Amino acid sequence: MQFFLDTANLDEMREVKELGLLDGVTTNPTLMSREGGDWREQAALICELVDGPVSLEVIGTTREEMIKEAKDLASFGDNVVVKIPMIAEGLKALKELHEREIKTNVTLVFSPGQALLAAKLGATYVSPFVGRLDALTHNGIEGVDQMRTMFDNYDYKTKILVASVRHPMHVLDSALIGADVITLPYSTITQLMKHPLTDNGLAAFLADWEAFQK
Ligand code: E4P
């Protein structure tokens, strides 16, 4: 399973890159706005830093606006994936972008049915938002499982990119299902790494070794 970082923050990307765990990045308008400054400069820096796919999202809501923006966003680098919202106009744009070989990530996916439509139209990725569904007491991960079955049934090449991740259990469940990619906030990567028994165990080993040297 590939690990993308769900952020527009360059320091977080550098940290995860140094760990060797940065397979790609997903941004969205909220994450970009948090960084402030000129979004074009920020997008260019992200595309340069990341050796993998970088999702940049369109703002337009009509097919024409999305296609125009997608062409502009794609010019930031070969690694750009254009994020298209899961609305009817987005689906119309998707077909043309697929034909133009512009990579796409259909975002704000909340049901397996939506994912099926995006896959049929050749989306490169679909992003089911599991955390936001869980918050409404719908099981986000169950939907991901159904998407996996549907895509395998028809050999769709669209990759499942699990998004809106809130905790390490989302990561484990996604890996068990066989999701292709998961996009994580920096905090979840830290949570995955940490275990109190590792810290206690290492402290004990080092203390024993120090006592032995005296
Ligand atoms: C995915 O690409 C989105 O940026 C992200 O996961 C949104 O999730 P959240 O805003 O619910 O955290």
Short mmCIF file of N, CA, C and O in Angstrom, two decimals, residues 27-81:
data_model
loop_
_atom_site.label_atom_id
_atom_site.label_comp_id
_atom_site.label_asym_id
_atom_site.label_seq_id
_atom_site.Cartn_x
_atom_site.Cartn_y
_atom_site.Cartn_z
N THR A 27 -3.39 17.36 -1.61
CA THR A 27 -3.74 18.66 -1.02
C THR A 27 -5.23 18.89 -1.32
O THR A 27 -5.83 18.13 -2.07
N ASN A 28 -5.77 19.90 -0.72
CA ASN A 28 -7.12 20.35 -1.07
C ASN A 28 -7.17 21.85 -0.78
O ASN A 28 -6.22 22.40 -0.20
N PRO A 29 -8.21 22.55 -1.18
CA PRO A 29 -8.23 24.00 -0.99
C PRO A 29 -8.07 24.41 0.48
O PRO A 29 -7.44 25.43 0.79
N THR A 30 -8.62 23.62 1.40
CA THR A 30 -8.49 23.95 2.83
C THR A 30 -7.02 23.84 3.25
O THR A 30 -6.48 24.75 3.91
N LEU A 31 -6.37 22.75 2.87
CA LEU A 31 -4.97 22.55 3.27
C LEU A 31 -4.07 23.62 2.64
O LEU A 31 -3.15 24.12 3.29
N MET A 32 -4.32 23.97 1.38
CA MET A 32 -3.50 25.00 0.72
C MET A 32 -3.70 26.35 1.40
O MET A 32 -2.75 27.09 1.62
N SER A 33 -4.95 26.66 1.76
CA SER A 33 -5.23 27.97 2.35
C SER A 33 -4.56 28.11 3.72
O SER A 33 -4.16 29.19 4.11
N ARG A 34 -4.41 26.97 4.43
CA ARG A 34 -3.74 27.00 5.74
C ARG A 34 -2.28 27.46 5.64
O ARG A 34 -1.73 28.01 6.59
N GLU A 35 -1.64 27.21 4.50
CA GLU A 35 -0.23 27.57 4.35
C GLU A 35 -0.05 29.06 4.04
O GLU A 35 1.04 29.59 4.20
N GLY A 36 -1.13 29.71 3.56
CA GLY A 36 -1.05 31.14 3.22
C GLY A 36 -0.18 31.36 2.00
O GLY A 36 0.23 30.41 1.34
N GLY A 37 0.13 32.63 1.72
CA GLY A 37 1.03 32.97 0.60
C GLY A 37 0.42 32.70 -0.76
O GLY A 37 -0.79 32.55 -0.90
N ASP A 38 1.31 32.64 -1.75
CA ASP A 38 0.88 32.45 -3.14
C ASP A 38 0.73 30.96 -3.42
O ASP A 38 1.71 30.21 -3.41
N TRP A 39 -0.50 30.53 -3.72
CA TRP A 39 -0.74 29.09 -3.87
C TRP A 39 0.02 28.50 -5.05
O TRP A 39 0.45 27.34 -5.02
N ARG A 40 0.27 29.34 -6.08
CA ARG A 40 0.99 28.82 -7.25
C ARG A 40 2.43 28.48 -6.87
O ARG A 40 2.97 27.45 -7.26
N GLU A 41 3.03 29.38 -6.09
CA GLU A 41 4.41 29.11 -5.65
C GLU A 41 4.45 27.86 -4.78
O GLU A 41 5.33 27.01 -4.91
N GLN A 42 3.48 27.76 -3.88
CA GLN A 42 3.43 26.61 -2.97
C GLN A 42 3.26 25.31 -3.78
O GLN A 42 3.96 24.32 -3.54
N ALA A 43 2.37 25.32 -4.75
CA ALA A 43 2.13 24.12 -5.56
C ALA A 43 3.39 23.72 -6.32
O ALA A 43 3.73 22.53 -6.40
N ALA A 44 4.10 24.73 -6.84
CA ALA A 44 5.32 24.42 -7.60
C ALA A 44 6.37 23.80 -6.67
O ALA A 44 7.05 22.82 -7.04
N LEU A 45 6.49 24.34 -5.45
CA LEU A 45 7.48 23.80 -4.49
C LEU A 45 7.13 22.36 -4.11
O LEU A 45 8.00 21.50 -3.99
N ILE A 46 5.84 22.11 -3.91
CA ILE A 46 5.40 20.75 -3.53
C ILE A 46 5.74 19.76 -4.65
O ILE A 46 6.31 18.69 -4.42
N CYS A 47 5.41 20.16 -5.88
CA CYS A 47 5.66 19.24 -7.02
C CYS A 47 7.15 18.95 -7.19
O CYS A 47 7.52 17.86 -7.60
N GLU A 48 7.98 19.94 -6.83
CA GLU A 48 9.43 19.74 -6.96
C GLU A 48 9.95 18.82 -5.85
O GLU A 48 10.79 17.96 -6.08
N LEU A 49 9.43 19.01 -4.65
CA LEU A 49 9.92 18.25 -3.49
C LEU A 49 9.51 16.77 -3.52
O LEU A 49 10.26 15.89 -3.09
N VAL A 50 8.32 16.52 -4.02
CA VAL A 50 7.75 15.17 -3.89
C VAL A 50 8.08 14.31 -5.12
O VAL A 50 7.78 14.69 -6.25
N ASP A 51 8.72 13.16 -4.86
CA ASP A 51 9.01 12.22 -5.96
C ASP A 51 7.85 11.25 -6.10
O ASP A 51 8.00 10.05 -5.84
N GLY A 52 6.71 11.74 -6.43
CA GLY A 52 5.53 10.87 -6.54
C GLY A 52 4.33 11.75 -6.87
O GLY A 52 4.45 12.97 -6.96
N PRO A 53 3.16 11.14 -6.99
CA PRO A 53 1.98 11.90 -7.37
C PRO A 53 1.60 12.99 -6.36
O PRO A 53 1.66 12.76 -5.14
N VAL A 54 1.23 14.15 -6.88
CA VAL A 54 0.77 15.28 -6.05
C VAL A 54 -0.62 15.68 -6.52
O VAL A 54 -0.79 16.10 -7.66
N SER A 55 -1.62 15.52 -5.65
CA SER A 55 -2.98 15.91 -6.02
C SER A 55 -3.20 17.39 -5.75
O SER A 55 -2.98 17.86 -4.62
N LEU A 56 -3.62 18.12 -6.79
CA LEU A 56 -3.99 19.54 -6.67
C LEU A 56 -5.44 19.65 -7.12
O LEU A 56 -5.80 19.09 -8.16
N GLU A 57 -6.23 20.39 -6.36
CA GLU A 57 -7.68 20.36 -6.60
C GLU A 57 -8.18 21.58 -7.40
O GLU A 57 -7.74 22.70 -7.17
N VAL A 58 -9.13 21.33 -8.28
CA VAL A 58 -9.77 22.43 -9.02
C VAL A 58 -10.77 23.13 -8.09
O VAL A 58 -11.26 22.54 -7.12
N ILE A 59 -11.08 24.38 -8.45
CA ILE A 59 -12.04 25.17 -7.68
C ILE A 59 -13.34 25.32 -8.47
O ILE A 59 -14.42 25.47 -7.90
N GLY A 60 -13.23 25.26 -9.79
CA GLY A 60 -14.40 25.43 -10.66
C GLY A 60 -15.42 24.32 -10.44
O GLY A 60 -15.07 23.22 -9.98
N THR A 61 -16.65 24.62 -10.79
CA THR A 61 -17.71 23.62 -10.59
C THR A 61 -18.45 23.29 -11.89
O THR A 61 -19.43 22.56 -11.88
N THR A 62 -17.98 23.86 -13.01
CA THR A 62 -18.55 23.46 -14.30
C THR A 62 -17.49 22.66 -15.04
O THR A 62 -16.29 22.80 -14.78
N ARG A 63 -17.97 21.83 -16.00
CA ARG A 63 -17.06 21.00 -16.78
C ARG A 63 -15.97 21.86 -17.44
O ARG A 63 -14.79 21.53 -17.36
N GLU A 64 -16.39 22.98 -18.05
CA GLU A 64 -15.44 23.83 -18.77
C GLU A 64 -14.39 24.40 -17.82
O GLU A 64 -13.20 24.38 -18.11
N GLU A 65 -14.87 24.91 -16.67
CA GLU A 65 -13.91 25.50 -15.70
C GLU A 65 -12.92 24.44 -15.22
O GLU A 65 -11.73 24.69 -15.10
N MET A 66 -13.45 23.25 -14.94
CA MET A 66 -12.57 22.19 -14.41
C MET A 66 -11.53 21.77 -15.44
O MET A 66 -10.37 21.58 -15.10
N ILE A 67 -11.94 21.68 -16.69
CA ILE A 67 -10.98 21.26 -17.73
C ILE A 67 -9.90 22.32 -17.91
O ILE A 67 -8.71 22.01 -17.99
N LYS A 68 -10.33 23.59 -17.91
CA LYS A 68 -9.36 24.69 -18.05
C LYS A 68 -8.35 24.66 -16.89
O LYS A 68 -7.14 24.73 -17.07
N GLU A 69 -8.89 24.55 -15.67
CA GLU A 69 -8.01 24.52 -14.49
C GLU A 69 -7.10 23.29 -14.51
O GLU A 69 -5.95 23.36 -14.12
N ALA A 70 -7.68 22.18 -14.92
CA ALA A 70 -6.90 20.93 -14.92
C ALA A 70 -5.68 21.06 -15.82
O ALA A 70 -4.58 20.63 -15.47
N LYS A 71 -5.87 21.70 -16.96
CA LYS A 71 -4.74 21.88 -17.89
C LYS A 71 -3.67 22.75 -17.24
O LYS A 71 -2.48 22.48 -17.34
N ASP A 72 -4.12 23.80 -16.55
CA ASP A 72 -3.18 24.68 -15.87
C ASP A 72 -2.44 23.93 -14.75
O ASP A 72 -1.21 23.95 -14.67
N LEU A 73 -3.21 23.21 -13.93
CA LEU A 73 -2.59 22.49 -12.81
C LEU A 73 -1.60 21.43 -13.32
O LEU A 73 -0.52 21.25 -12.75
N ALA A 74 -1.96 20.77 -14.40
CA ALA A 74 -1.09 19.71 -14.94
C ALA A 74 0.26 20.27 -15.39
O ALA A 74 1.26 19.55 -15.43
N SER A 75 0.28 21.58 -15.68
CA SER A 75 1.53 22.17 -16.16
C SER A 75 2.55 22.39 -15.02
O SER A 75 3.69 22.74 -15.26
N PHE A 76 2.12 22.19 -13.78
CA PHE A 76 3.04 22.35 -12.64
C PHE A 76 4.08 21.23 -12.58
O PHE A 76 5.12 21.36 -11.96
N GLY A 77 3.79 20.10 -13.18
CA GLY A 77 4.77 19.01 -13.15
C GLY A 77 4.17 17.73 -13.68
O GLY A 77 2.94 17.58 -13.73
N ASP A 78 5.06 16.80 -14.04
CA ASP A 78 4.61 15.50 -14.57
C ASP A 78 3.91 14.68 -13.50
O ASP A 78 3.21 13.72 -13.81
N ASN A 79 4.18 15.03 -12.24
CA ASN A 79 3.60 14.23 -11.14
C ASN A 79 2.23 14.74 -10.67
O ASN A 79 1.68 14.21 -9.71
N VAL A 80 1.68 15.75 -11.35
CA VAL A 80 0.39 16.30 -10.88
C VAL A 80 -0.77 15.36 -11.20
O VAL A 80 -0.86 14.79 -12.28
N VAL A 81 -1.63 15.22 -10.20
CA VAL A 81 -2.90 14.52 -10.36
C VAL A 81 -3.97 15.56 -10.05
O VAL A 81 -3.90 16.22 -9.00
#
